[in-house]
């Protein structure tokens, strides 16, 4: 027995006053919970310099042991609770999510979830694409709805330097093609870093025009504390749009829904759509509806948080049922006040920000 006379493997969950059925669960800034990003592993076969620099994530880096990871059943349990609280979109991420064994089984489990209104949840995945060519079909059959593939350059040497891997651009492009062939809509994510791959912005735009895939340009962010971020290396969304617009004129498209992080643009000549994600130059915290689940079951509310809330301990305790799990998650969300990107540069940096490869994008 512990000091408070509860068994050691028990957890206390305070009663929470939840919103009435049909009313959204709001945080302190009146933002509803709509999206859950699930990081299924902290491991990756790349060492992208802006995410997992090899000097830090080297041969002796200690990744999480298997026993620390949430099981698929535990992930499904948290996700079910999140859907009950308002989540409509689920994204599997990592690390590299396709390194998690039998991921299709998790996809199949999550694909069956329905919102309280009976709508299927939207189930997506972000991947570096290396294993996609052989996995796309199985993922689609398991119920995945869409895929986002990260690709920072078309030039092989540059791609090798940025990803710090021996994987070729052709391998990632094959993954993209395989996904499209099996009927998975594809988005492409390109992180743009000044002096590194900014000269690839226009070639990437040119390559993906007419492909039907939406290419999204992401500002290099100060996530984690290992990637040597500095503001001078950020290429802003405005600079990206200017470079592309000079070659292929673009016009804005209205946002599809609240919380859409990318601002959307389309080529005037009808060659397709692009997006820019301006987390640094034009933060969108006011519309941030995302929560994140780490591989070891911590609930994080902000990409720049320095701590998460331990749901694994709660789930592995004997006396906690699904309702109590949902109540804990609801109370965490209702107390949320994060708006880091709006405070960036105002000397409010948390001391130890969590790494992107652990929490997912
Ligand atoms: N490994 C998968 C991948 O690369 O797609 C999924 C995880 S990765 C952390 C998710 C997304 O975060 C990727 O699109 C990646 O480019 C992006 N990302 C990682 N570090 C970043 C940074 N410092 N700034 C902006 N985006 C970043
Ligand atoms: Fe791996 Fe993705 Fe991070 Fe690159 S961005 S190191 S692929 S987790
Ligand atoms: Fe959301 Fe945090 Fe990013 Fe703001 S900084 S948009 S609160 S994840």
PDB file of C-alpha atoms in Angstrom, residues 58-343:
ATOM      1  CA  UNK A  58      24.260   8.425 -32.900  1.00  0.00           C
ATOM      2  CA  UNK A  59      25.053   4.712 -32.577  1.00  0.00           C
ATOM      3  CA  UNK A  60      24.961   4.857 -28.770  1.00  0.00           C
ATOM      4  CA  UNK A  61      21.675   6.770 -28.519  1.00  0.00           C
ATOM      5  CA  UNK A  62      19.220   4.915 -26.274  1.00  0.00           C
ATOM      6  CA  UNK A  63      15.852   4.585 -27.971  1.00  0.00           C
ATOM      7  CA  UNK A  64      12.864   3.400 -25.975  1.00  0.00           C
ATOM      8  CA  UNK A  65      12.713  -0.294 -25.163  1.00  0.00           C
ATOM      9  CA  UNK A  66       9.756  -2.212 -26.607  1.00  0.00           C
ATOM     10  CA  UNK A  67       8.290  -2.634 -23.120  1.00  0.00           C
ATOM     11  CA  UNK A  68       7.959   1.135 -22.763  1.00  0.00           C
ATOM     12  CA  UNK A  69       5.871   1.497 -25.910  1.00  0.00           C
ATOM     13  CA  UNK A  70       2.119   1.505 -25.751  1.00  0.00           C
ATOM     14  CA  UNK A  71       0.664  -1.672 -27.201  1.00  0.00           C
ATOM     15  CA  UNK A  72      -1.723  -1.314 -30.147  1.00  0.00           C
ATOM     16  CA  UNK A  73      -4.582  -2.118 -27.762  1.00  0.00           C
ATOM     17  CA  UNK A  74      -3.493   0.726 -25.476  1.00  0.00           C
ATOM     18  CA  UNK A  75      -3.159   3.138 -28.402  1.00  0.00           C
ATOM     19  CA  UNK A  76      -6.642   2.160 -29.558  1.00  0.00           C
ATOM     20  CA  UNK A  77      -7.965   2.689 -26.043  1.00  0.00           C
ATOM     21  CA  UNK A  78      -6.596   6.259 -25.843  1.00  0.00           C
ATOM     22  CA  UNK A  79      -7.806   6.969 -29.366  1.00  0.00           C
ATOM     23  CA  UNK A  80     -11.312   5.721 -28.587  1.00  0.00           C
ATOM     24  CA  UNK A  81     -11.422   8.067 -25.612  1.00  0.00           C
ATOM     25  CA  UNK A  82     -10.109  10.941 -27.737  1.00  0.00           C
ATOM     26  CA  UNK A  83     -12.764  10.327 -30.395  1.00  0.00           C
ATOM     27  CA  UNK A  84     -15.402  10.367 -27.691  1.00  0.00           C
ATOM     28  CA  UNK A  85     -14.047  13.809 -26.675  1.00  0.00           C
ATOM     29  CA  UNK A  86     -14.249  15.289 -30.191  1.00  0.00           C
ATOM     30  CA  UNK A  87     -11.275  13.985 -32.197  1.00  0.00           C
ATOM     31  CA  UNK A  88     -12.154  13.514 -35.875  1.00  0.00           C
ATOM     32  CA  UNK A  89      -8.695  13.210 -37.412  1.00  0.00           C
ATOM     33  CA  UNK A  90      -5.954  10.805 -36.437  1.00  0.00           C
ATOM     34  CA  UNK A  91      -2.429  10.923 -37.775  1.00  0.00           C
ATOM     35  CA  UNK A  92       0.132   8.168 -37.222  1.00  0.00           C
ATOM     36  CA  UNK A  93       3.658   9.511 -37.053  1.00  0.00           C
ATOM     37  CA  UNK A  94       6.984   9.042 -35.290  1.00  0.00           C
ATOM     38  CA  UNK A  95      10.015   8.685 -35.631  1.00  0.00           C
ATOM     39  CA  UNK A  96       9.347   6.690 -38.721  1.00  0.00           C
ATOM     40  CA  UNK A  97       5.938   5.053 -38.211  1.00  0.00           C
ATOM     41  CA  UNK A  98       6.474   2.375 -40.866  1.00  0.00           C
ATOM     42  CA  UNK A  99       9.287   0.942 -38.724  1.00  0.00           C
ATOM     43  CA  UNK A 100       6.725  -0.111 -36.110  1.00  0.00           C
ATOM     44  CA  UNK A 101       6.072  -3.799 -36.763  1.00  0.00           C
ATOM     45  CA  UNK A 102       2.630  -4.809 -38.067  1.00  0.00           C
ATOM     46  CA  UNK A 103       1.457  -1.203 -38.256  1.00  0.00           C
ATOM     47  CA  UNK A 104      -1.339  -2.355 -40.559  1.00  0.00           C
ATOM     48  CA  UNK A 105      -2.915  -4.084 -37.567  1.00  0.00           C
ATOM     49  CA  UNK A 106      -3.107  -0.778 -35.691  1.00  0.00           C
ATOM     50  CA  UNK A 107      -4.475   0.943 -38.794  1.00  0.00           C
ATOM     51  CA  UNK A 108      -7.213  -1.686 -39.040  1.00  0.00           C
ATOM     52  CA  UNK A 109      -8.101  -1.201 -35.353  1.00  0.00           C
ATOM     53  CA  UNK A 110      -8.313   2.603 -35.644  1.00  0.00           C
ATOM     54  CA  UNK A 111     -10.131   2.568 -38.979  1.00  0.00           C
ATOM     55  CA  UNK A 112     -13.234   1.153 -37.302  1.00  0.00           C
ATOM     56  CA  UNK A 113     -13.658   4.160 -34.997  1.00  0.00           C
ATOM     57  CA  UNK A 114     -16.671   6.428 -35.385  1.00  0.00           C
ATOM     58  CA  UNK A 115     -17.368   9.847 -33.871  1.00  0.00           C
ATOM     59  CA  UNK A 116     -20.328  10.143 -31.464  1.00  0.00           C
ATOM     60  CA  UNK A 117     -22.300  11.404 -34.497  1.00  0.00           C
ATOM     61  CA  UNK A 118     -21.475   8.169 -36.331  1.00  0.00           C
ATOM     62  CA  UNK A 119     -18.949   9.650 -38.798  1.00  0.00           C
ATOM     63  CA  UNK A 120     -15.833   7.589 -39.620  1.00  0.00           C
ATOM     64  CA  UNK A 121     -12.659   9.240 -38.313  1.00  0.00           C
ATOM     65  CA  UNK A 122     -10.110  10.356 -40.878  1.00  0.00           C
ATOM     66  CA  UNK A 123      -6.988   8.232 -40.562  1.00  0.00           C
ATOM     67  CA  UNK A 124      -3.714   9.455 -42.025  1.00  0.00           C
ATOM     68  CA  UNK A 125       0.008   8.766 -41.775  1.00  0.00           C
ATOM     69  CA  UNK A 126       3.172  10.852 -42.124  1.00  0.00           C
ATOM     70  CA  UNK A 127       6.207   8.940 -43.378  1.00  0.00           C
ATOM     71  CA  UNK A 128       9.602   9.486 -44.920  1.00  0.00           C
ATOM     72  CA  UNK A 129       8.400   7.120 -47.638  1.00  0.00           C
ATOM     73  CA  UNK A 130      11.278   4.629 -47.670  1.00  0.00           C
ATOM     74  CA  UNK A 131       9.079   1.607 -46.904  1.00  0.00           C
ATOM     75  CA  UNK A 132       5.964   2.868 -48.577  1.00  0.00           C
ATOM     76  CA  UNK A 133       6.360   1.152 -51.948  1.00  0.00           C
ATOM     77  CA  UNK A 134       5.935  -2.228 -50.305  1.00  0.00           C
ATOM     78  CA  UNK A 135       3.486  -1.179 -47.586  1.00  0.00           C
ATOM     79  CA  UNK A 136       1.043   1.149 -49.363  1.00  0.00           C
ATOM     80  CA  UNK A 137      -1.330  -1.607 -50.493  1.00  0.00           C
ATOM     81  CA  UNK A 138      -1.578  -3.237 -47.058  1.00  0.00           C
ATOM     82  CA  UNK A 139      -2.125   0.140 -45.387  1.00  0.00           C
ATOM     83  CA  UNK A 140      -4.888   1.057 -47.813  1.00  0.00           C
ATOM     84  CA  UNK A 141      -6.563  -2.318 -47.335  1.00  0.00           C
ATOM     85  CA  UNK A 142      -6.331  -1.902 -43.565  1.00  0.00           C
ATOM     86  CA  UNK A 143      -8.326   1.331 -43.847  1.00  0.00           C
ATOM     87  CA  UNK A 144      -5.821   4.183 -44.094  1.00  0.00           C
ATOM     88  CA  UNK A 145      -7.451   7.204 -45.766  1.00  0.00           C
ATOM     89  CA  UNK A 146      -4.482   9.357 -46.825  1.00  0.00           C
ATOM     90  CA  UNK A 147      -0.729   9.609 -46.602  1.00  0.00           C
ATOM     91  CA  UNK A 148       1.757  12.471 -46.224  1.00  0.00           C
ATOM     92  CA  UNK A 149       5.264  11.822 -47.492  1.00  0.00           C
ATOM     93  CA  UNK A 150       8.205  13.993 -46.463  1.00  0.00           C
ATOM     94  CA  UNK A 151      10.619  14.886 -49.240  1.00  0.00           C
ATOM     95  CA  UNK A 152      12.999  17.811 -48.958  1.00  0.00           C
ATOM     96  CA  UNK A 153      14.832  17.677 -52.291  1.00  0.00           C
ATOM     97  CA  UNK A 154      14.824  16.065 -55.728  1.00  0.00           C
ATOM     98  CA  UNK A 155      18.586  16.265 -56.011  1.00  0.00           C
ATOM     99  CA  UNK A 156      20.079  13.001 -54.708  1.00  0.00           C
ATOM    100  CA  UNK A 157      23.231  14.473 -53.154  1.00  0.00           C
ATOM    101  CA  UNK A 158      21.290  17.133 -51.317  1.00  0.00           C
ATOM    102  CA  UNK A 159      18.635  14.648 -50.223  1.00  0.00           C
ATOM    103  CA  UNK A 160      21.346  12.346 -48.883  1.00  0.00           C
ATOM    104  CA  UNK A 161      22.911  15.205 -46.943  1.00  0.00           C
ATOM    105  CA  UNK A 162      19.595  16.429 -45.502  1.00  0.00           C
ATOM    106  CA  UNK A 163      18.288  13.000 -44.527  1.00  0.00           C
ATOM    107  CA  UNK A 164      21.790  11.769 -43.634  1.00  0.00           C
ATOM    108  CA  UNK A 165      20.877   8.404 -45.152  1.00  0.00           C
ATOM    109  CA  UNK A 166      21.719   6.334 -48.214  1.00  0.00           C
ATOM    110  CA  UNK A 167      18.099   6.210 -49.358  1.00  0.00           C
ATOM    111  CA  UNK A 168      17.598   7.629 -52.849  1.00  0.00           C
ATOM    112  CA  UNK A 169      15.014  10.125 -54.001  1.00  0.00           C
ATOM    113  CA  UNK A 170      13.762   7.468 -56.449  1.00  0.00           C
ATOM    114  CA  UNK A 171      12.816   5.202 -53.513  1.00  0.00           C
ATOM    115  CA  UNK A 172      10.648   7.913 -51.969  1.00  0.00           C
ATOM    116  CA  UNK A 173       9.091   8.750 -55.344  1.00  0.00           C
ATOM    117  CA  UNK A 174       8.266   5.046 -55.813  1.00  0.00           C
ATOM    118  CA  UNK A 175       6.529   5.097 -52.440  1.00  0.00           C
ATOM    119  CA  UNK A 176       4.511   8.129 -53.521  1.00  0.00           C
ATOM    120  CA  UNK A 177       3.546   6.459 -56.820  1.00  0.00           C
ATOM    121  CA  UNK A 178       2.629   3.192 -55.103  1.00  0.00           C
ATOM    122  CA  UNK A 179       0.353   5.073 -52.698  1.00  0.00           C
ATOM    123  CA  UNK A 180      -1.397   6.869 -55.525  1.00  0.00           C
ATOM    124  CA  UNK A 181      -1.806   3.595 -57.450  1.00  0.00           C
ATOM    125  CA  UNK A 182      -3.607   1.925 -54.564  1.00  0.00           C
ATOM    126  CA  UNK A 183      -5.901   4.944 -54.178  1.00  0.00           C
ATOM    127  CA  UNK A 184      -4.330   6.782 -51.243  1.00  0.00           C
ATOM    128  CA  UNK A 185      -4.431  10.563 -51.743  1.00  0.00           C
ATOM    129  CA  UNK A 186      -0.896  11.922 -51.170  1.00  0.00           C
ATOM    130  CA  UNK A 187       0.467  15.144 -49.724  1.00  0.00           C
ATOM    131  CA  UNK A 188       4.181  15.942 -49.813  1.00  0.00           C
ATOM    132  CA  UNK A 189       5.912  17.816 -46.964  1.00  0.00           C
ATOM    133  CA  UNK A 190       9.064  19.798 -47.697  1.00  0.00           C
ATOM    134  CA  UNK A 191      10.904  21.528 -44.860  1.00  0.00           C
ATOM    135  CA  UNK A 192      12.756  24.495 -46.310  1.00  0.00           C
ATOM    136  CA  UNK A 193      16.039  25.528 -44.716  1.00  0.00           C
ATOM    137  CA  UNK A 194      17.883  28.586 -45.973  1.00  0.00           C
ATOM    138  CA  UNK A 195      21.215  27.895 -47.625  1.00  0.00           C
ATOM    139  CA  UNK A 196      20.404  24.189 -47.658  1.00  0.00           C
ATOM    140  CA  UNK A 197      17.466  23.292 -49.917  1.00  0.00           C
ATOM    141  CA  UNK A 198      15.791  26.616 -50.727  1.00  0.00           C
ATOM    142  CA  UNK A 199      16.973  26.328 -54.342  1.00  0.00           C
ATOM    143  CA  UNK A 200      14.830  23.166 -54.580  1.00  0.00           C
ATOM    144  CA  UNK A 201      11.546  24.993 -53.926  1.00  0.00           C
ATOM    145  CA  UNK A 202      10.789  25.767 -57.559  1.00  0.00           C
ATOM    146  CA  UNK A 203      12.026  22.388 -58.949  1.00  0.00           C
ATOM    147  CA  UNK A 204       9.852  20.608 -56.364  1.00  0.00           C
ATOM    148  CA  UNK A 205       6.867  22.757 -57.337  1.00  0.00           C
ATOM    149  CA  UNK A 206       7.502  21.998 -60.993  1.00  0.00           C
ATOM    150  CA  UNK A 207       7.836  18.269 -60.338  1.00  0.00           C
ATOM    151  CA  UNK A 208       4.551  17.956 -58.446  1.00  0.00           C
ATOM    152  CA  UNK A 209       2.461  20.266 -60.673  1.00  0.00           C
ATOM    153  CA  UNK A 210      -0.129  18.195 -62.510  1.00  0.00           C
ATOM    154  CA  UNK A 211       0.552  15.192 -60.218  1.00  0.00           C
ATOM    155  CA  UNK A 212      -2.618  15.596 -58.175  1.00  0.00           C
ATOM    156  CA  UNK A 213      -0.472  15.576 -54.987  1.00  0.00           C
ATOM    157  CA  UNK A 214      -0.477  18.666 -52.766  1.00  0.00           C
ATOM    158  CA  UNK A 215       3.036  19.883 -52.021  1.00  0.00           C
ATOM    159  CA  UNK A 216       3.341  21.702 -48.698  1.00  0.00           C
ATOM    160  CA  UNK A 217       6.271  23.885 -47.718  1.00  0.00           C
ATOM    161  CA  UNK A 218       7.055  23.912 -44.013  1.00  0.00           C
ATOM    162  CA  UNK A 219       9.027  26.612 -42.243  1.00  0.00           C
ATOM    163  CA  UNK A 220      12.032  25.224 -40.371  1.00  0.00           C
ATOM    164  CA  UNK A 221      10.947  25.155 -36.722  1.00  0.00           C
ATOM    165  CA  UNK A 222      12.723  25.339 -33.380  1.00  0.00           C
ATOM    166  CA  UNK A 223      11.284  22.055 -32.150  1.00  0.00           C
ATOM    167  CA  UNK A 224      13.346  20.148 -29.603  1.00  0.00           C
ATOM    168  CA  UNK A 225      16.697  21.405 -28.471  1.00  0.00           C
ATOM    169  CA  UNK A 226      19.134  19.521 -30.681  1.00  0.00           C
ATOM    170  CA  UNK A 227      18.691  20.794 -34.234  1.00  0.00           C
ATOM    171  CA  UNK A 228      20.698  24.016 -33.952  1.00  0.00           C
ATOM    172  CA  UNK A 229      17.746  26.121 -35.105  1.00  0.00           C
ATOM    173  CA  UNK A 230      18.218  29.774 -35.761  1.00  0.00           C
ATOM    174  CA  UNK A 231      15.828  32.289 -37.260  1.00  0.00           C
ATOM    175  CA  UNK A 232      18.230  33.205 -40.073  1.00  0.00           C
ATOM    176  CA  UNK A 233      17.758  29.730 -41.566  1.00  0.00           C
ATOM    177  CA  UNK A 234      13.979  30.033 -41.809  1.00  0.00           C
ATOM    178  CA  UNK A 235      12.609  30.562 -45.301  1.00  0.00           C
ATOM    179  CA  UNK A 236       9.197  32.106 -44.728  1.00  0.00           C
ATOM    180  CA  UNK A 237       6.036  30.963 -46.459  1.00  0.00           C
ATOM    181  CA  UNK A 238       5.873  34.419 -48.111  1.00  0.00           C
ATOM    182  CA  UNK A 239       9.348  33.908 -49.604  1.00  0.00           C
ATOM    183  CA  UNK A 240       8.358  30.456 -50.878  1.00  0.00           C
ATOM    184  CA  UNK A 241       5.197  31.831 -52.492  1.00  0.00           C
ATOM    185  CA  UNK A 242       7.109  34.665 -54.078  1.00  0.00           C
ATOM    186  CA  UNK A 243       9.684  32.281 -55.592  1.00  0.00           C
ATOM    187  CA  UNK A 244       7.011  29.965 -56.950  1.00  0.00           C
ATOM    188  CA  UNK A 245       4.684  32.760 -58.050  1.00  0.00           C
ATOM    189  CA  UNK A 246       7.359  34.308 -60.258  1.00  0.00           C
ATOM    190  CA  UNK A 247       7.477  31.109 -62.268  1.00  0.00           C
ATOM    191  CA  UNK A 248       3.971  29.699 -61.856  1.00  0.00           C
ATOM    192  CA  UNK A 249       1.367  32.267 -60.721  1.00  0.00           C
ATOM    193  CA  UNK A 250      -0.727  31.176 -57.726  1.00  0.00           C
ATOM    194  CA  UNK A 251      -3.908  32.414 -56.045  1.00  0.00           C
ATOM    195  CA  UNK A 252      -5.287  31.717 -52.549  1.00  0.00           C
ATOM    196  CA  UNK A 253      -7.819  28.980 -51.809  1.00  0.00           C
ATOM    197  CA  UNK A 254     -10.171  29.336 -48.817  1.00  0.00           C
ATOM    198  CA  UNK A 255      -9.288  27.209 -45.760  1.00  0.00           C
ATOM    199  CA  UNK A 256     -11.262  23.970 -45.686  1.00  0.00           C
ATOM    200  CA  UNK A 257     -11.919  23.881 -41.942  1.00  0.00           C
ATOM    201  CA  UNK A 258     -10.944  25.489 -38.629  1.00  0.00           C
ATOM    202  CA  UNK A 259      -7.513  24.328 -37.526  1.00  0.00           C
ATOM    203  CA  UNK A 260      -6.174  23.695 -41.014  1.00  0.00           C
ATOM    204  CA  UNK A 261      -2.496  24.460 -40.514  1.00  0.00           C
ATOM    205  CA  UNK A 262      -1.501  25.014 -44.131  1.00  0.00           C
ATOM    206  CA  UNK A 263      -2.594  28.093 -45.999  1.00  0.00           C
ATOM    207  CA  UNK A 264      -3.720  26.842 -49.395  1.00  0.00           C
ATOM    208  CA  UNK A 265      -2.844  28.166 -52.847  1.00  0.00           C
ATOM    209  CA  UNK A 266      -3.611  26.963 -56.365  1.00  0.00           C
ATOM    210  CA  UNK A 267      -1.831  27.437 -59.643  1.00  0.00           C
ATOM    211  CA  UNK A 268      -3.743  29.905 -61.798  1.00  0.00           C
ATOM    212  CA  UNK A 269      -3.252  27.613 -64.812  1.00  0.00           C
ATOM    213  CA  UNK A 270      -5.053  24.749 -63.043  1.00  0.00           C
ATOM    214  CA  UNK A 271      -1.938  22.608 -62.428  1.00  0.00           C
ATOM    215  CA  UNK A 272      -2.950  21.821 -58.832  1.00  0.00           C
ATOM    216  CA  UNK A 273      -2.596  23.049 -55.271  1.00  0.00           C
ATOM    217  CA  UNK A 274       0.222  23.853 -52.845  1.00  0.00           C
ATOM    218  CA  UNK A 275       0.282  24.774 -49.158  1.00  0.00           C
ATOM    219  CA  UNK A 276       2.541  26.752 -46.857  1.00  0.00           C
ATOM    220  CA  UNK A 277       2.869  26.046 -43.154  1.00  0.00           C
ATOM    221  CA  UNK A 278       4.024  29.244 -41.504  1.00  0.00           C
ATOM    222  CA  UNK A 279       4.449  28.178 -37.886  1.00  0.00           C
ATOM    223  CA  UNK A 280       7.278  30.663 -37.390  1.00  0.00           C
ATOM    224  CA  UNK A 281       6.360  33.709 -39.480  1.00  0.00           C
ATOM    225  CA  UNK A 282       2.579  33.550 -38.951  1.00  0.00           C
ATOM    226  CA  UNK A 283       1.719  31.340 -35.983  1.00  0.00           C
ATOM    227  CA  UNK A 284      -1.703  29.722 -35.893  1.00  0.00           C
ATOM    228  CA  UNK A 285      -1.985  28.830 -32.192  1.00  0.00           C
ATOM    229  CA  UNK A 286      -5.448  30.415 -32.013  1.00  0.00           C
ATOM    230  CA  UNK A 287      -6.775  27.585 -34.167  1.00  0.00           C
ATOM    231  CA  UNK A 288      -4.638  24.758 -32.765  1.00  0.00           C
ATOM    232  CA  UNK A 289      -6.925  21.799 -32.158  1.00  0.00           C
ATOM    233  CA  UNK A 290      -4.244  19.079 -31.847  1.00  0.00           C
ATOM    234  CA  UNK A 291      -3.162  16.771 -29.081  1.00  0.00           C
ATOM    235  CA  UNK A 292      -0.247  14.353 -29.346  1.00  0.00           C
ATOM    236  CA  UNK A 293       0.393  10.913 -27.923  1.00  0.00           C
ATOM    237  CA  UNK A 294       4.021   9.858 -27.463  1.00  0.00           C
ATOM    238  CA  UNK A 295       5.192   6.253 -28.070  1.00  0.00           C
ATOM    239  CA  UNK A 296       5.297   5.655 -24.303  1.00  0.00           C
ATOM    240  CA  UNK A 297       1.815   7.007 -23.717  1.00  0.00           C
ATOM    241  CA  UNK A 298       2.296  10.610 -22.666  1.00  0.00           C
ATOM    242  CA  UNK A 299      -0.295  13.094 -23.795  1.00  0.00           C
ATOM    243  CA  UNK A 300       1.294  16.296 -25.103  1.00  0.00           C
ATOM    244  CA  UNK A 301      -0.686  19.346 -26.062  1.00  0.00           C
ATOM    245  CA  UNK A 302       1.898  21.459 -27.854  1.00  0.00           C
ATOM    246  CA  UNK A 303       4.734  20.629 -30.193  1.00  0.00           C
ATOM    247  CA  UNK A 304       6.942  22.814 -28.016  1.00  0.00           C
ATOM    248  CA  UNK A 305       5.895  21.414 -24.652  1.00  0.00           C
ATOM    249  CA  UNK A 306       8.443  20.371 -22.089  1.00  0.00           C
ATOM    250  CA  UNK A 307       6.242  17.731 -20.465  1.00  0.00           C
ATOM    251  CA  UNK A 308       3.371  15.360 -21.180  1.00  0.00           C
ATOM    252  CA  UNK A 309       0.686  13.687 -19.062  1.00  0.00           C
ATOM    253  CA  UNK A 310       1.262   9.997 -18.375  1.00  0.00           C
ATOM    254  CA  UNK A 311      -1.673   7.972 -19.716  1.00  0.00           C
ATOM    255  CA  UNK A 312       0.262   4.687 -19.758  1.00  0.00           C
ATOM    256  CA  UNK A 313       0.493   4.556 -15.972  1.00  0.00           C
ATOM    257  CA  UNK A 314      -3.183   5.359 -15.818  1.00  0.00           C
ATOM    258  CA  UNK A 315      -4.101   2.590 -18.257  1.00  0.00           C
ATOM    259  CA  UNK A 316      -1.860   0.043 -16.593  1.00  0.00           C
ATOM    260  CA  UNK A 317      -3.405   0.759 -13.220  1.00  0.00           C
ATOM    261  CA  UNK A 318      -5.997  -1.803 -12.225  1.00  0.00           C
ATOM    262  CA  UNK A 319      -8.750   0.525 -11.145  1.00  0.00           C
ATOM    263  CA  UNK A 320      -9.060   2.877 -14.112  1.00  0.00           C
ATOM    264  CA  UNK A 321     -11.797   2.292 -16.661  1.00  0.00           C
ATOM    265  CA  UNK A 322     -12.322   3.891 -20.082  1.00  0.00           C
ATOM    266  CA  UNK A 323     -14.589   6.573 -18.679  1.00  0.00           C
ATOM    267  CA  UNK A 324     -11.954   7.654 -16.170  1.00  0.00           C
ATOM    268  CA  UNK A 325      -9.296   7.652 -18.864  1.00  0.00           C
ATOM    269  CA  UNK A 326     -11.476   9.958 -20.996  1.00  0.00           C
ATOM    270  CA  UNK A 327     -12.131  12.146 -17.939  1.00  0.00           C
ATOM    271  CA  UNK A 328      -8.388  12.563 -17.317  1.00  0.00           C
ATOM    272  CA  UNK A 329      -7.775  13.439 -20.954  1.00  0.00           C
ATOM    273  CA  UNK A 330     -10.660  15.901 -20.905  1.00  0.00           C
ATOM    274  CA  UNK A 331      -9.388  17.626 -17.801  1.00  0.00           C
ATOM    275  CA  UNK A 332      -5.911  17.945 -19.337  1.00  0.00           C
ATOM    276  CA  UNK A 333      -7.384  19.475 -22.494  1.00  0.00           C
ATOM    277  CA  UNK A 334      -9.675  21.839 -20.592  1.00  0.00           C
ATOM    278  CA  UNK A 335      -6.687  23.215 -18.662  1.00  0.00           C
ATOM    279  CA  UNK A 336      -4.640  23.820 -21.819  1.00  0.00           C
ATOM    280  CA  UNK A 337      -3.257  27.286 -22.456  1.00  0.00           C
ATOM    281  CA  UNK A 338      -0.386  26.583 -24.922  1.00  0.00           C
ATOM    282  CA  UNK A 339       0.454  29.158 -27.566  1.00  0.00           C
ATOM    283  CA  UNK A 340       4.199  28.804 -27.845  1.00  0.00           C
ATOM    284  CA  UNK A 341       4.556  29.991 -31.447  1.00  0.00           C
ATOM    285  CA  UNK A 342       2.874  33.276 -30.575  1.00  0.00           C
ATOM    286  CA  UNK A 343       5.373  33.780 -27.756  1.00  0.00           C
TER     287      UNK A 343
END
